[in-house]
Amino acid sequence: MKRRLLSLMLVGAMAASMVACGSSSSDTAATGDAATTEDGAAAAADVQSDDENTLTVYAWDENFNIPALQAAEKDYQDVNPDFHLEIITQSQSSDVENAVTLAAEAGDYSTLPDIVLFQDHYIQQYVTNYPDAWQDVDDADCDWSGLGAEKLSYSTIDGKHYGFPVDAGTAIFAYRTDLLEQAGYTIDDVTGITWDEFDEIGKDVYAATGKYLLCMDGDGNDLFYMMLQAEGASQFKDGEPYFTENEKLVDVFNVVVKLAQDNVLYLANDWSDYTDQAIQGDMVAGVYNGNWIIPTIEQVADNAGKWEITTAPTLTGEEGYASNGGSSLYITANCSKTDLAKDFLAYTFGGRSAEDGQSTTYDEALTNGGVIGTCAAAAESDVYQQGVAYFNDQPIYATIVEYTQHVPTVEQSDYHYSARTQLATALQSVLTDGVDVDTALENAEQQLRFDMGL
């Protein structure tokens, strides 16, 4: 019963966190919610195919993930013309997690498709809680070293690979170069700098333009996670919250407080305020988030050619690399065509088809869905190397894949979003209620320990 309660809590938390993951649209219509039906026999029939060359997959977002899967199907048909991928579209990511939870609690995995797309921040808990629900892919024929060590850290459990990355959540720091120029700065001036130097530049930019140099959703504040990861640090240590004794977290927290107090950071009231008002409403000169924020930035046609990307500041001034969000593909226990599934995933998202520097999977996932993958070899293609007019002709796609290779691997937790909530609350208590930083962090850590049952 305890595990069931935890599962339901996780499902609820995932639904609440989806907006901030960028790749979690809820606009698409579910066409294959077989696992949620009460008719188990009918569900099993819907999620499996008798054809030996057909695989089934649960995924969500017809504008992002689905085009990537369609590209992979097309790619694999080059080596297996009879292959077919039956994509069963779910309305949102939590539908997939619900399906796995319900199957596991029922002890009947026959309601699952061959493959599922799963959010990175949750997969380890699901493999831990339901080890029989998955098949490892450790012996798949692909070069794991070219897929980004940090990205693979989510799907590598007890030393075994379980998943193939689809989209990289690699973070970018995008700047309005025209606004920087008005304050006397260039993109080079904000590359490889400390957060203290960033604060000084931000104050100059605000004075010259009235624009903030950074913005973030104050409610779902991802700054702490990304800034810490860029330092090679985590909010957790040995599975427990690591706030008050974590010197880097305390330093990062104080930086965020100062940025907000100096009018360098705009903290939006919610996600809509962040995207619609702060970014698209031209309130800011800088955006730091997972690369899935790019389509939001590009919605303002008048700003084409004015944005460029670079790495993030750090406490030491070294160039900072981080990630935020993303998903991977996993083979379920219900897949009886395991060899086919492994070969399909290894050839496509595993990058085997990109060995010659050109991959239909990665190229068409990018052009048709805006999905930027993690495969270093695929970034050699003309599609990835092309300059992007909106970003002053920077080859941002290849650059982001290159960033991916540098993202530090840090300790993850299924309570990632709970930690985010508690740190965001602590920040607001400092800024609006005058609570001192030490007390705010102590309260946040204690609340998170309570959430985790510690």
Coordinates of C-alpha atoms in Angstrom, one line a residue:
M1 CA 0.0 0.0 0.0
K2 CA 2.9 2.3 0.8
R3 CA 4.4 1.8 -2.6
R4 CA 1.0 2.4 -4.2
L5 CA 0.6 5.7 -2.3
L6 CA 4.1 6.8 -3.4
S7 CA 3.3 5.9 -7.0
L8 CA 0.2 8.0 -7.0
M9 CA 2.0 10.9 -5.3
L10 CA 4.6 10.7 -8.1
V11 CA 2.0 10.7 -10.8
G12 CA 0.4 13.8 -9.2
A13 CA 3.8 15.5 -8.9
M14 CA 4.6 14.7 -12.5
A15 CA 1.4 16.2 -13.8
A16 CA 2.1 19.4 -11.8
S17 CA 5.7 19.6 -13.2
M18 CA 5.0 19.0 -16.8
V19 CA 4.7 22.6 -17.9
A20 CA 8.3 23.3 -16.9
C21 CA 9.6 20.4 -18.9
G22 CA 8.9 22.1 -22.1
S23 CA 8.4 18.9 -24.1
S24 CA 5.2 18.0 -22.4
S25 CA 2.4 19.4 -24.5
S26 CA -1.1 18.4 -23.4
D27 CA -2.8 19.5 -26.6
T28 CA -2.8 16.2 -28.4
A29 CA -5.7 13.7 -28.3
A30 CA -5.1 10.3 -26.8
T31 CA -5.8 7.6 -29.3
G32 CA -4.4 4.6 -27.5
D33 CA -5.2 4.9 -23.8
A34 CA -5.5 1.1 -23.7
A35 CA -3.7 0.8 -20.3
T36 CA -6.3 2.9 -18.6
T37 CA -9.3 0.9 -19.9
E38 CA -11.0 -1.6 -17.6
D39 CA -11.0 -4.2 -20.3
G40 CA -7.6 -5.8 -19.9
A41 CA -8.0 -8.1 -22.9
A42 CA -9.0 -5.3 -25.2
A43 CA -6.2 -3.2 -23.9
A44 CA -3.6 -5.9 -24.6
A45 CA -4.9 -6.3 -28.1
D46 CA -4.6 -2.5 -28.7
V47 CA -1.0 -2.2 -27.5
Q48 CA 0.6 -5.2 -29.3
S49 CA 0.9 -6.3 -32.9
D50 CA 1.2 -9.9 -34.2
D51 CA 3.3 -8.7 -37.1
E52 CA 6.9 -9.7 -36.5
N53 CA 8.3 -6.4 -37.9
T54 CA 5.9 -4.1 -36.0
L55 CA 6.7 -2.4 -32.7
T56 CA 4.3 -0.4 -30.6
V57 CA 5.2 2.7 -28.6
Y58 CA 3.5 5.1 -26.2
A59 CA 4.5 8.7 -26.6
W60 CA 3.1 12.2 -26.3
D61 CA 3.2 15.6 -28.1
E62 CA 2.4 15.4 -31.8
N63 CA 4.4 18.6 -32.4
F64 CA 7.6 17.4 -30.8
N65 CA 8.1 13.7 -29.8
I66 CA 5.9 12.2 -32.5
P67 CA 7.7 13.6 -35.5
A68 CA 11.0 12.3 -33.9
L69 CA 9.5 8.8 -33.7
Q70 CA 8.2 9.0 -37.3
A71 CA 11.7 10.0 -38.4
A72 CA 13.1 7.0 -36.6
E73 CA 10.7 4.6 -38.3
K74 CA 11.6 6.0 -41.7
D75 CA 15.3 5.8 -40.8
Y76 CA 15.1 2.1 -39.7
Q77 CA 13.2 1.1 -42.8
D78 CA 16.5 1.7 -44.7
V79 CA 17.8 -1.5 -43.1
N80 CA 14.4 -3.2 -42.6
P81 CA 11.9 -2.2 -45.3
D82 CA 9.2 -4.2 -43.6
F83 CA 9.5 -2.4 -40.3
H84 CA 6.6 -0.5 -38.9
L85 CA 6.4 1.6 -35.7
E86 CA 2.8 1.9 -34.4
I87 CA 2.8 5.1 -32.4
I88 CA 0.1 5.3 -29.8
T89 CA -0.3 8.9 -28.9
Q90 CA -1.0 9.8 -25.3
S91 CA -2.4 13.2 -24.3
Q92 CA 0.5 13.9 -21.9
S93 CA 3.5 12.3 -20.3
S94 CA 1.7 11.4 -17.1
D95 CA -0.6 9.1 -19.1
V96 CA 2.5 6.9 -19.8
E97 CA 3.6 6.9 -16.2
N98 CA 0.0 6.1 -15.2
A99 CA -0.1 3.1 -17.6
V100 CA 3.1 1.7 -16.1
T101 CA 1.9 2.3 -12.5
L102 CA -1.4 0.6 -13.1
A103 CA 0.1 -2.4 -14.9
A104 CA 2.7 -2.8 -12.2
E105 CA 0.2 -2.6 -9.3
A106 CA -2.1 -5.1 -11.1
G107 CA 0.9 -7.4 -11.7
D108 CA -0.1 -7.6 -15.4
Y109 CA 2.2 -6.0 -17.9
S110 CA 0.2 -7.2 -20.9
T111 CA -1.4 -3.8 -21.1
L112 CA 1.9 -2.1 -22.0
P113 CA 3.2 -1.5 -25.5
D114 CA 6.7 -2.7 -26.6
I115 CA 8.3 0.7 -25.9
V116 CA 7.4 3.8 -23.8
L117 CA 8.7 7.3 -23.8
F118 CA 9.5 8.3 -20.3
Q119 CA 10.6 11.6 -18.6
D120 CA 14.2 11.5 -17.4
H121 CA 13.6 12.7 -13.8
Y122 CA 11.3 9.8 -13.0
I123 CA 12.7 6.7 -14.7
Q124 CA 15.0 5.6 -11.9
Q125 CA 12.2 5.5 -9.3
Y126 CA 10.1 3.5 -11.7
V127 CA 12.9 1.0 -12.4
T128 CA 13.5 0.7 -8.7
N129 CA 9.9 0.3 -7.7
Y130 CA 8.9 -1.9 -10.7
P131 CA 12.1 -3.7 -11.9
D132 CA 10.1 -6.4 -13.7
A133 CA 8.4 -3.8 -15.9
W134 CA 11.5 -3.1 -18.0
Q135 CA 14.1 -4.8 -20.1
D136 CA 17.7 -3.6 -20.0
V137 CA 19.4 -2.7 -23.3
D138 CA 23.0 -3.0 -22.1
D139 CA 24.0 -5.2 -25.0
A140 CA 22.5 -3.0 -27.7
D141 CA 24.8 -2.4 -30.7
C142 CA 25.6 1.3 -30.4
D143 CA 28.3 3.7 -29.2
W144 CA 27.0 4.8 -25.8
S145 CA 30.0 7.2 -25.3
G146 CA 28.6 9.5 -28.0
L147 CA 25.2 10.1 -26.4
G148 CA 26.2 12.3 -23.5
A149 CA 27.2 10.9 -20.2
E150 CA 24.9 13.2 -18.2
K151 CA 21.9 12.3 -20.3
L152 CA 22.6 8.6 -19.9
S153 CA 23.0 8.9 -16.2
Y154 CA 19.2 9.0 -15.9
S155 CA 18.7 5.8 -17.7
T156 CA 21.7 3.8 -16.4
I157 CA 20.7 1.9 -13.3
D158 CA 23.0 -0.4 -11.3
G159 CA 25.5 -0.1 -14.2
K160 CA 23.0 -1.2 -16.9
H161 CA 21.6 0.9 -19.7
Y162 CA 17.8 0.9 -19.9
G163 CA 17.0 3.8 -22.2
F164 CA 17.8 5.6 -25.4
P165 CA 17.7 9.5 -25.3
V166 CA 15.3 11.3 -27.5
D167 CA 15.7 15.0 -26.7
A168 CA 18.5 16.7 -24.9
G169 CA 17.4 19.1 -22.2
T170 CA 20.8 20.8 -22.5
A171 CA 20.6 24.4 -21.2
I172 CA 21.3 27.4 -23.3
F173 CA 21.9 31.0 -22.2
A174 CA 20.4 33.2 -24.9
Y175 CA 21.1 36.9 -25.0
R176 CA 19.6 39.8 -27.0
T177 CA 22.8 41.2 -28.5
D178 CA 21.2 44.5 -29.5
L179 CA 20.3 45.2 -25.9
L180 CA 23.8 44.1 -24.7
E181 CA 25.3 46.5 -27.2
Q182 CA 23.2 49.4 -25.9
A183 CA 24.9 48.8 -22.5
G184 CA 28.3 48.6 -24.1
Y185 CA 28.7 44.8 -24.1
T186 CA 29.0 41.9 -26.6
I187 CA 28.2 38.2 -26.4
D188 CA 31.9 37.6 -25.6
D189 CA 31.6 39.8 -22.5
V190 CA 29.0 37.4 -21.0
T191 CA 30.8 34.2 -21.9
G192 CA 33.0 32.6 -19.3
I193 CA 32.2 35.1 -16.5
T194 CA 31.3 34.8 -12.8
W195 CA 27.8 35.4 -11.5
D196 CA 29.2 38.5 -9.8
E197 CA 30.4 39.9 -13.1
F198 CA 27.0 38.9 -14.6
D199 CA 25.3 40.9 -11.9
E200 CA 27.3 44.0 -12.7
I201 CA 26.6 43.7 -16.5
G202 CA 22.9 43.1 -15.7
K203 CA 22.7 46.3 -13.7
D204 CA 24.2 48.2 -16.6
V205 CA 21.8 46.6 -19.1
Y206 CA 18.8 47.5 -16.9
A207 CA 20.0 51.1 -16.5
A208 CA 20.5 51.4 -20.3
T209 CA 17.5 49.5 -21.6
G210 CA 15.1 48.9 -18.7
K211 CA 15.3 45.2 -19.5
Y212 CA 16.2 42.4 -17.1
L213 CA 19.3 40.3 -18.1
L214 CA 17.6 37.1 -16.8
C215 CA 14.1 35.8 -16.1
M216 CA 12.6 32.7 -14.6
D217 CA 9.3 31.3 -13.6
G218 CA 9.3 32.2 -9.9
D219 CA 6.9 29.4 -9.1
G220 CA 8.6 26.6 -10.9
N221 CA 12.1 28.0 -10.5
D222 CA 14.7 25.9 -12.3
L223 CA 17.6 28.3 -11.7
F224 CA 18.9 26.5 -8.6
Y225 CA 19.1 23.1 -10.3
M226 CA 20.8 24.4 -13.4
M227 CA 23.2 26.7 -11.6
L228 CA 24.2 23.9 -9.2
Q229 CA 24.7 21.4 -12.0
A230 CA 26.9 23.9 -13.8
E231 CA 29.0 23.8 -10.7
G232 CA 29.0 20.0 -10.7
A233 CA 26.9 19.9 -7.6
S234 CA 23.5 18.5 -6.6
Q235 CA 20.6 19.4 -4.3
F236 CA 20.9 15.8 -2.9
K237 CA 23.6 13.8 -1.2
D238 CA 23.3 10.0 -0.7
G239 CA 19.6 10.2 -1.4
E240 CA 18.8 13.0 1.1
P241 CA 18.3 16.7 0.8
Y242 CA 21.5 18.6 0.8
F243 CA 20.8 22.3 1.4
T244 CA 22.1 23.9 4.5
E245 CA 25.5 22.1 4.6
N246 CA 25.9 22.5 0.8
E247 CA 28.3 25.4 0.4
K248 CA 27.7 25.7 -3.4
L249 CA 23.9 25.6 -3.0
V250 CA 24.1 28.4 -0.4
D251 CA 26.4 30.5 -2.7
V252 CA 24.0 29.9 -5.6
F253 CA 21.0 30.8 -3.5
N254 CA 22.6 34.1 -2.4
V255 CA 23.5 34.9 -6.0
V256 CA 19.8 34.5 -7.1
V257 CA 18.7 36.7 -4.2
K258 CA 21.1 39.4 -5.2
L259 CA 20.2 39.2 -8.9
A260 CA 16.6 39.7 -8.0
Q261 CA 17.3 42.5 -5.6
D262 CA 19.4 44.3 -8.2
N263 CA 16.8 44.2 -11.0
V264 CA 18.9 41.8 -13.0
L265 CA 16.6 38.8 -12.6
Y266 CA 12.8 39.0 -13.2
L267 CA 10.9 36.4 -11.3
A268 CA 7.6 35.7 -13.2
N269 CA 4.5 34.9 -11.3
D270 CA 3.9 31.7 -13.2
W271 CA 4.7 29.9 -16.4
S272 CA 2.5 32.0 -18.6
D273 CA 4.0 35.2 -17.2
Y274 CA 7.4 33.8 -17.9
T275 CA 6.8 32.9 -21.5
D276 CA 4.1 35.3 -22.6
Q277 CA 5.1 38.5 -20.7
A278 CA 8.8 38.2 -19.8
I279 CA 10.2 36.5 -22.9
Q280 CA 7.7 37.3 -25.7
G281 CA 6.7 40.6 -24.1
D282 CA 10.2 41.9 -24.5
M283 CA 10.9 42.4 -20.8
V284 CA 14.3 40.6 -20.9
A285 CA 17.7 40.6 -22.5
G286 CA 18.5 37.1 -21.5
V287 CA 17.0 33.6 -21.1
Y288 CA 18.6 30.6 -19.3
N289 CA 16.8 27.3 -19.7
G290 CA 16.6 23.9 -21.5
N291 CA 16.9 24.3 -25.2
W292 CA 13.2 23.5 -25.6
I293 CA 12.7 27.2 -24.7
I294 CA 13.9 28.2 -28.2
P295 CA 10.5 28.0 -29.9
T296 CA 9.1 30.3 -27.2
I297 CA 11.9 32.8 -27.9
E298 CA 11.3 32.5 -31.7
Q299 CA 7.7 33.5 -31.5
V300 CA 8.7 37.2 -31.6
A301 CA 9.4 37.7 -35.3
D302 CA 10.6 41.2 -34.8
N303 CA 13.6 40.0 -32.8
A304 CA 14.9 37.7 -35.5
G305 CA 18.7 38.0 -35.8
K306 CA 19.0 39.7 -32.4
W307 CA 19.5 36.7 -30.2
E308 CA 22.7 34.6 -29.7
I309 CA 23.5 31.7 -27.4
T310 CA 26.4 30.9 -25.2
T311 CA 27.3 29.1 -22.0
A312 CA 26.2 30.1 -18.5
P313 CA 28.1 32.0 -15.9
T314 CA 29.4 30.1 -12.9
L315 CA 30.7 30.9 -9.4
T316 CA 34.3 30.6 -10.6
G317 CA 34.0 32.1 -14.1
E318 CA 34.4 28.8 -16.0
E319 CA 31.9 28.2 -18.7
G320 CA 28.8 26.5 -17.3
Y321 CA 26.9 23.5 -18.7
A322 CA 23.6 22.1 -17.5
S323 CA 20.4 20.5 -18.6
N324 CA 16.8 20.8 -17.7
G325 CA 14.2 18.3 -18.9
G326 CA 14.1 15.7 -21.6
S327 CA 12.9 12.1 -22.2
S328 CA 14.1 8.7 -23.3
L329 CA 12.7 5.5 -24.8
Y330 CA 12.4 2.2 -22.8
I331 CA 11.6 -1.4 -23.7
T332 CA 8.8 -2.8 -21.5
A333 CA 8.5 -6.3 -20.0
N334 CA 5.6 -6.9 -22.4
C335 CA 7.8 -6.7 -25.5
S336 CA 8.4 -10.1 -27.0
K337 CA 10.4 -8.8 -30.0
T338 CA 13.2 -7.6 -27.8
D339 CA 16.0 -8.0 -30.4
L340 CA 14.0 -6.0 -32.9
A341 CA 13.3 -3.3 -30.4
K342 CA 17.0 -3.1 -29.3
D343 CA 18.2 -2.9 -32.9
F344 CA 15.6 -0.3 -33.9
L345 CA 16.5 1.9 -31.0
A346 CA 20.3 1.4 -31.3
Y347 CA 20.2 2.2 -35.0
T348 CA 18.1 5.3 -34.7
F349 CA 18.3 7.2 -31.4
G350 CA 21.4 5.2 -30.4
G351 CA 23.2 6.9 -33.3
R352 CA 24.3 3.9 -35.4
S353 CA 22.7 5.4 -38.5
A354 CA 24.7 8.6 -37.8
E355 CA 28.1 6.9 -38.1
D356 CA 28.6 8.6 -41.4
G357 CA 27.7 12.0 -40.0
Q358 CA 24.1 12.0 -41.4
S359 CA 21.0 10.5 -39.7
T360 CA 17.5 10.6 -40.9
T361 CA 16.3 10.2 -37.3
Y362 CA 18.1 13.2 -35.9
D363 CA 17.9 15.4 -39.0
E364 CA 14.1 15.0 -39.4
A365 CA 13.4 15.0 -35.7
L366 CA 15.0 18.5 -35.7
T367 CA 13.5 19.8 -38.9
N368 CA 10.0 18.4 -38.3
G369 CA 9.7 18.6 -34.5
G370 CA 12.5 20.9 -33.3
V371 CA 13.9 18.0 -31.3
I372 CA 17.6 18.5 -30.6
G373 CA 19.2 15.1 -29.8
T374 CA 22.3 14.1 -27.8
C375 CA 24.2 12.1 -30.4
A376 CA 27.6 13.7 -31.2
A377 CA 28.0 12.0 -34.5
A378 CA 24.6 13.2 -35.8
A379 CA 25.7 16.8 -35.1
E380 CA 28.0 16.6 -38.0
S381 CA 25.2 16.7 -40.5
D382 CA 24.4 19.7 -42.7
V383 CA 21.1 20.1 -40.8
Y384 CA 22.8 20.4 -37.5
Q385 CA 25.7 22.5 -38.8
Q386 CA 23.5 25.1 -40.6
G387 CA 23.3 28.6 -39.3
V388 CA 20.0 29.7 -37.8
A389 CA 18.9 33.1 -39.0
Y390 CA 16.9 33.9 -35.8
F391 CA 20.1 33.4 -33.8
N392 CA 22.2 35.6 -36.0
D393 CA 23.2 32.6 -38.2
Q394 CA 24.8 30.8 -35.3
P395 CA 24.9 27.0 -35.8
I396 CA 23.0 26.6 -32.5
Y397 CA 21.9 23.0 -33.0
A398 CA 25.5 21.6 -33.4
T399 CA 26.6 24.0 -30.6
I400 CA 23.9 22.6 -28.2
V401 CA 24.9 19.0 -28.9
E402 CA 28.5 20.0 -28.2
Y403 CA 27.3 21.6 -24.9
T404 CA 25.6 18.3 -24.1
Q405 CA 28.9 16.4 -24.0
H406 CA 30.1 18.8 -21.2
V407 CA 27.1 18.6 -18.8
P408 CA 28.3 17.3 -15.4
T409 CA 26.7 14.2 -14.1
V410 CA 25.2 15.0 -10.6
E411 CA 23.1 13.0 -8.2
Q412 CA 19.4 12.9 -9.2
S413 CA 16.3 12.3 -7.1
D414 CA 12.7 11.5 -7.8
Y415 CA 12.0 14.4 -5.5
H416 CA 13.6 16.8 -8.0
Y417 CA 10.4 18.8 -8.4
S418 CA 9.7 18.8 -4.6
A419 CA 13.2 20.3 -4.1
R420 CA 12.5 22.9 -6.8
T421 CA 9.2 23.9 -5.0
Q422 CA 10.9 24.2 -1.6
L423 CA 13.8 26.3 -2.9
A424 CA 11.4 28.6 -4.8
T425 CA 9.3 29.0 -1.7
A426 CA 12.5 29.8 0.3
L427 CA 13.5 32.4 -2.2
Q428 CA 10.1 34.1 -2.0
S429 CA 10.3 34.1 1.8
V430 CA 13.6 35.9 1.6
L431 CA 12.6 38.5 -1.0
T432 CA 9.0 39.2 0.2
D433 CA 9.0 38.4 3.9
G434 CA 12.5 39.3 4.8
V435 CA 13.4 35.9 6.1
D436 CA 17.2 35.4 6.4
V437 CA 18.8 33.0 3.9
D438 CA 19.9 30.5 6.5
T439 CA 16.5 30.2 8.1
A440 CA 14.8 30.0 4.7
L441 CA 17.1 27.1 3.6
E442 CA 16.7 25.3 6.9
N443 CA 12.9 25.5 6.5
A444 CA 13.1 24.3 2.9
E445 CA 15.3 21.4 3.8
Q446 CA 13.1 20.3 6.7
Q447 CA 10.0 20.5 4.5
L448 CA 11.6 18.5 1.8
R449 CA 12.7 15.8 4.3
F450 CA 9.1 15.7 5.4
D451 CA 7.9 15.3 1.8
M452 CA 10.4 12.4 1.4
G453 CA 9.3 10.7 4.6
L454 CA 12.7 11.2 6.2

